[in-house]
Tab-separated table of C-alpha atoms in Angstrom:
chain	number	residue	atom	x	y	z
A	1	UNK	CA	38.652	165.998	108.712
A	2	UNK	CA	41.928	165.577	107.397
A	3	UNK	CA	42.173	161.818	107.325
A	4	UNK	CA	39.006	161.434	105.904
A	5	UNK	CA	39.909	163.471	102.686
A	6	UNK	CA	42.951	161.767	102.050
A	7	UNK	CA	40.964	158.315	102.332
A	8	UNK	CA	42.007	157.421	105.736
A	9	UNK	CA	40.346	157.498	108.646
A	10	UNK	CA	42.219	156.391	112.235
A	11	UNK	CA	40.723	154.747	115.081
A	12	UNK	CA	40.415	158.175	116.865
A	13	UNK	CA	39.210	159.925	114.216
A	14	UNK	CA	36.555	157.389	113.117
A	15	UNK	CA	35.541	157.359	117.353
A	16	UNK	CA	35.005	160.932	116.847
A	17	UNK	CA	33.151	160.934	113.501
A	18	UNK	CA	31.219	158.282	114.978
A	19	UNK	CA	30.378	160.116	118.812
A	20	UNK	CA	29.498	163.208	116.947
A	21	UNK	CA	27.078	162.047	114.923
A	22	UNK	CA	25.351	160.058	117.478
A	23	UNK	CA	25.666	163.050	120.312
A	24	UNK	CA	24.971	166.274	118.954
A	25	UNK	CA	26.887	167.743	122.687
A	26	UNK	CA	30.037	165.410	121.895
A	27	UNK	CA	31.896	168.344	121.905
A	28	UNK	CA	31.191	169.387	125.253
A	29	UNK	CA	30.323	166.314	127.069
């Protein structure tokens, strides 16, 4: 991700980050 490599990481993104580690389907659920 974008805002990860340039050392920031935004509510949204982190959410993500977070959810798609946790649910492997996160991207279709």
């Amino acid at each position: 991700r974008v805002h990860s490599a340039l050392g920031y990481v935004s509510p949204f993104e982190f959410e993500a980050m977070y959810y798609d580690k946790i649910n492997p389907l996160g991207q279709v659920a």
